Coordinates of C-alpha atoms and ligand atoms in Angstrom, one line a residue:
M1 CA 1.0 -12.5 4.2
R2 CA 4.3 -12.1 5.9
I3 CA 6.6 -13.9 3.6
A4 CA 8.7 -14.9 6.8
E5 CA 5.6 -16.9 8.9
M6 CA 4.7 -19.0 5.4
T7 CA 5.7 -22.2 4.7
F8 CA 7.7 -22.5 1.0
V9 CA 4.9 -24.6 0.0
E10 CA 2.2 -22.0 0.8
Y11 CA 4.6 -19.2 -0.9
E12 CA 5.5 -21.2 -4.0
A13 CA 1.6 -21.6 -4.4
R14 CA 0.5 -17.7 -3.4
L15 CA 3.5 -17.0 -6.4
R16 CA 2.0 -19.3 -8.9
E17 CA -1.6 -18.2 -8.2
T18 CA -2.1 -14.9 -7.6
D19 CA 1.1 -13.1 -9.1
P20 CA 1.5 -10.8 -6.2
V21 CA 3.6 -7.8 -5.3
V22 CA 6.5 -8.7 -2.9
V23 CA 7.0 -5.4 -0.8
I24 CA 10.9 -5.3 0.9
P25 CA 10.6 -2.4 3.5
A26 CA 14.3 -1.0 3.4
G27 CA 15.0 0.9 6.8
A28 CA 17.9 1.3 9.2
L29 CA 19.1 1.3 12.7
E30 CA 19.6 4.7 13.2
Q31 CA 19.2 7.1 16.3
H32 CA 15.7 8.9 15.9
G33 CA 16.1 11.0 18.9
P34 CA 15.3 10.5 22.7
H35 CA 11.9 9.7 22.2
L36 CA 11.7 6.9 18.5
P37 CA 12.9 4.0 18.7
L38 CA 16.1 3.0 16.3
A39 CA 14.2 0.8 13.7
T40 CA 11.7 3.5 13.1
D41 CA 12.5 4.0 9.2
A42 CA 12.1 0.1 9.1
I43 CA 9.1 -0.1 11.4
I44 CA 7.2 2.5 9.5
P45 CA 7.7 1.1 5.9
T46 CA 7.0 -2.4 7.4
R47 CA 3.3 -1.4 9.1
L48 CA 2.3 0.7 6.1
A49 CA 3.1 -2.3 3.3
E50 CA 1.1 -4.8 6.0
M51 CA -1.7 -2.3 6.2
A52 CA -1.7 -1.9 2.4
A53 CA -1.2 -5.7 1.2
P54 CA -4.9 -6.4 1.1
R55 CA -5.4 -3.6 -1.4
I56 CA -2.4 -4.5 -3.6
N57 CA -2.4 -8.2 -3.5
G58 CA 0.9 -7.8 -1.1
L59 CA 3.1 -9.9 -0.1
I60 CA 5.4 -8.7 3.0
A61 CA 9.3 -9.9 2.8
P62 CA 11.2 -9.0 6.0
A63 CA 12.6 -5.5 6.1
F64 CA 16.3 -4.6 5.8
T65 CA 16.8 -3.0 9.1
Y66 CA 20.2 -1.9 8.6
G67 CA 20.8 1.2 6.3
V68 CA 23.3 2.9 4.1
R69 CA 25.3 5.4 6.5
S70 CA 23.8 7.9 8.2
Q71 CA 24.5 11.2 6.8
P72 CA 24.5 14.2 9.1
K73 CA 22.2 16.5 7.5
S74 CA 19.6 13.9 6.9
G75 CA 20.0 11.7 9.5
G76 CA 22.1 13.1 12.0
G77 CA 25.3 11.1 11.2
E78 CA 27.5 8.1 12.2
H79 CA 28.4 9.4 15.3
F80 CA 25.4 8.6 17.5
C81 CA 25.0 5.5 19.6
G82 CA 23.0 2.7 17.9
T83 CA 23.3 4.4 14.2
T84 CA 24.7 0.8 12.9
S85 CA 24.8 1.0 9.2
L86 CA 26.5 -0.7 6.0
W87 CA 28.8 1.0 3.6
G88 CA 26.8 1.8 -0.1
S89 CA 28.7 -0.2 -1.7
T90 CA 28.0 -3.3 0.7
Y91 CA 24.4 -2.5 0.9
A92 CA 23.9 -2.3 -3.2
L93 CA 25.4 -6.3 -3.2
M94 CA 23.0 -7.4 -0.3
L95 CA 20.3 -6.2 -2.2
S96 CA 21.1 -7.3 -5.1
D97 CA 21.6 -11.1 -4.2
V98 CA 17.8 -10.8 -2.3
V99 CA 16.4 -9.1 -5.5
Q100 CA 17.8 -12.0 -7.6
A101 CA 16.5 -14.4 -5.7
F102 CA 12.6 -13.1 -5.7
G103 CA 13.2 -12.7 -9.2
R104 CA 14.5 -16.5 -9.7
H105 CA 12.0 -18.0 -7.5
G106 CA 9.3 -16.5 -9.7
V107 CA 8.4 -12.9 -8.3
K108 CA 7.3 -10.7 -11.0
K109 CA 6.1 -7.9 -9.2
L110 CA 8.3 -6.5 -6.2
V111 CA 8.6 -3.0 -4.2
I112 CA 11.0 -1.5 -2.2
L113 CA 9.5 0.7 -0.1
D114 CA 12.4 2.7 1.3
G115 CA 12.3 4.5 5.0
H116 CA 15.8 5.8 5.3
S117 CA 16.8 8.6 2.4
E118 CA 20.1 7.5 2.5
N119 CA 19.5 4.0 1.0
Q120 CA 18.2 5.4 -1.9
H121 CA 20.5 5.6 -4.6
F122 CA 22.1 2.1 -3.1
L123 CA 19.1 0.6 -3.7
V124 CA 18.7 1.8 -7.5
E125 CA 22.3 0.2 -7.7
G126 CA 21.2 -2.7 -6.3
I127 CA 18.2 -3.4 -8.3
E128 CA 19.8 -2.7 -11.5
R129 CA 22.8 -4.9 -10.7
A130 CA 20.2 -7.7 -10.3
L131 CA 18.4 -7.4 -12.9
I132 CA 21.3 -7.1 -15.5
E133 CA 22.2 -10.6 -13.8
L134 CA 18.5 -12.2 -14.3
R135 CA 18.2 -11.2 -17.5
R136 CA 21.8 -12.8 -18.4
D137 CA 19.8 -16.4 -17.3
G138 CA 17.3 -15.5 -19.2
I139 CA 14.6 -13.9 -16.4
T140 CA 12.8 -10.6 -17.8
D141 CA 9.9 -10.8 -16.5
M142 CA 10.8 -9.1 -13.4
R143 CA 9.6 -5.4 -12.4
V144 CA 10.9 -3.4 -9.5
I145 CA 9.9 -0.2 -8.1
R146 CA 11.4 1.7 -5.8
L147 CA 9.1 4.0 -3.4
G148 CA 10.3 6.3 -0.6
Y149 CA 7.3 5.8 1.2
W150 CA 6.9 9.2 2.1
T151 CA 7.1 10.8 -1.6
T152 CA 3.4 11.5 -2.3
I153 CA 2.4 13.5 1.2
S154 CA 0.5 15.8 -0.6
Q155 CA 0.2 19.4 -0.3
S156 CA -3.3 19.4 1.7
V157 CA -1.5 16.5 4.1
Q158 CA 1.5 18.9 4.5
D159 CA -0.7 21.6 5.6
V160 CA -2.3 19.5 8.3
L161 CA 1.3 18.3 9.4
F162 CA 2.8 22.0 9.5
P163 CA 0.1 24.5 9.9
T164 CA 2.5 27.4 10.4
G165 CA 4.0 27.0 7.0
P166 CA 6.4 24.9 4.8
V167 CA 9.6 22.8 6.5
N168 CA 13.1 21.9 5.4
W169 CA 11.7 18.0 4.4
D170 CA 15.5 17.3 4.6
L171 CA 15.8 18.3 8.5
E172 CA 12.8 16.2 9.3
H173 CA 14.4 13.2 10.7
A174 CA 12.6 12.5 13.9
A175 CA 10.6 15.3 13.9
V176 CA 7.1 16.2 13.3
M177 CA 6.3 14.0 10.6
E178 CA 7.9 10.6 12.0
T179 CA 7.4 11.2 15.3
S180 CA 3.5 11.9 14.8
V181 CA 3.4 8.7 12.5
M182 CA 4.5 6.7 14.9
M183 CA 2.4 7.9 17.7
H184 CA -0.6 6.8 15.2
L185 CA 1.0 3.4 14.2
E186 CA 3.2 1.9 17.4
P187 CA 2.2 4.3 20.1
G188 CA 3.9 2.1 23.1
L189 CA 7.0 2.9 20.9
V190 CA 7.0 6.5 21.8
R191 CA 8.8 8.0 24.7
L192 CA 5.8 11.1 24.9
D193 CA 7.9 12.3 27.7
K194 CA 11.1 12.4 26.0
I195 CA 9.9 14.5 22.8
P196 CA 12.6 17.2 21.9
D197 CA 11.8 21.0 21.2
E198 CA 15.0 22.2 20.0
P199 CA 15.4 24.6 17.2
M200 CA 15.9 23.3 13.7
A201 CA 19.6 22.2 12.9
V202 CA 21.6 25.1 10.6
F203 CA 24.2 23.5 8.5
P204 CA 27.1 25.1 6.3
P205 CA 26.4 24.6 2.9
Y206 CA 29.5 22.5 3.0
E207 CA 29.9 19.0 4.4
T208 CA 33.4 18.8 6.7
F209 CA 35.2 15.7 6.8
P210 CA 36.5 14.6 9.4
L211 CA 32.9 15.2 10.6
D212 CA 32.7 18.4 12.6
P213 CA 29.3 17.5 15.2
R214 CA 28.9 21.2 16.2
P215 CA 26.1 22.0 14.1
I216 CA 24.0 18.7 14.8
P217 CA 22.0 18.8 17.6
S218 CA 22.9 16.8 20.7
C219 CA 19.6 15.3 21.2
G220 CA 19.6 13.8 17.5
A221 CA 16.5 15.4 15.8
L222 CA 17.2 17.6 13.4
S223 CA 13.9 20.2 13.6
S224 CA 11.7 20.2 16.7
A225 CA 9.1 17.2 17.1
R226 CA 7.1 18.9 19.7
A227 CA 3.9 19.8 17.4
A228 CA 3.4 15.9 16.6
T229 CA 0.3 14.2 17.1
A230 CA -1.1 10.9 16.8
E231 CA -4.3 12.9 14.7
K232 CA -1.6 14.1 12.2
G233 CA -0.1 10.8 12.1
R234 CA -3.6 8.9 11.2
V235 CA -4.3 11.6 8.3
V236 CA -0.5 11.1 7.0
V237 CA -1.2 6.9 7.0
D238 CA -4.8 7.3 5.8
S239 CA -3.5 8.9 2.8
L240 CA 0.0 7.2 2.0
L241 CA -2.5 3.9 1.9
D242 CA -4.9 5.6 -0.6
D243 CA -1.9 6.2 -2.3
F244 CA 0.1 2.9 -2.5
A245 CA -3.5 1.5 -3.5
T246 CA -3.5 3.4 -6.8
I247 CA 0.2 4.0 -7.6
I248 CA 1.4 0.0 -7.2
P249 CA -1.2 -1.4 -9.4
S250 CA -0.8 1.1 -11.8
A251 CA 3.0 0.8 -11.8
F252 CA 2.8 -2.9 -12.8
A253 CA 0.1 -2.6 -14.9
Ligands
ZN301 ZN1 13.8 8.2 10.0

């Protein structure tokens, strides 16, 4: 189901014969605290897509592993070593080129599964630009959906993740949700002895330019990740896979 591991002959036949859903995981290379790998935002949607594939007739495209520039209030910002990003304009053009190629090769159902919140508006620009170009060439039968993988996490799952009460989702960077999901999906990549437990970041209501890094926790996580567990990660992943199995086929019905 990984397109990168198929031959072009196999891929072409699969497109023609089964009209699959192609999933592009959209991640980032961004600091995720001292305990999670830089590619966390690519690893999670890639693994989710691979696990969902049998239930959605899915093929998985190589992930976009460089994301749109990290914002201080959602990913810590660009000043961390290893946070390696694209300007939004570059990103939208790259995505547009790839979406167009999939459309020209006969993909009719495309899911962009986003793992990095800063990508979202530039994903939309790339998708819309690609569809305009395809339409100009008479290709009108491709549909694309953009889905942040976390979007459907229900209140009952949030109650498991955060039993002490609601959280600020913007500050969940490298915190309980991502850490729990990685502990479940990729336990070998989580540095358990480095999980940070610093208080939640407090930002002013404005943004300063040049960047004032002082409100940003130097550990990189914007909230404590101490309450993360692999079991919480399992609950999140199982519910997301059920959601995808319903949402994605119905989006293309
Ligand atoms: Zn992340």
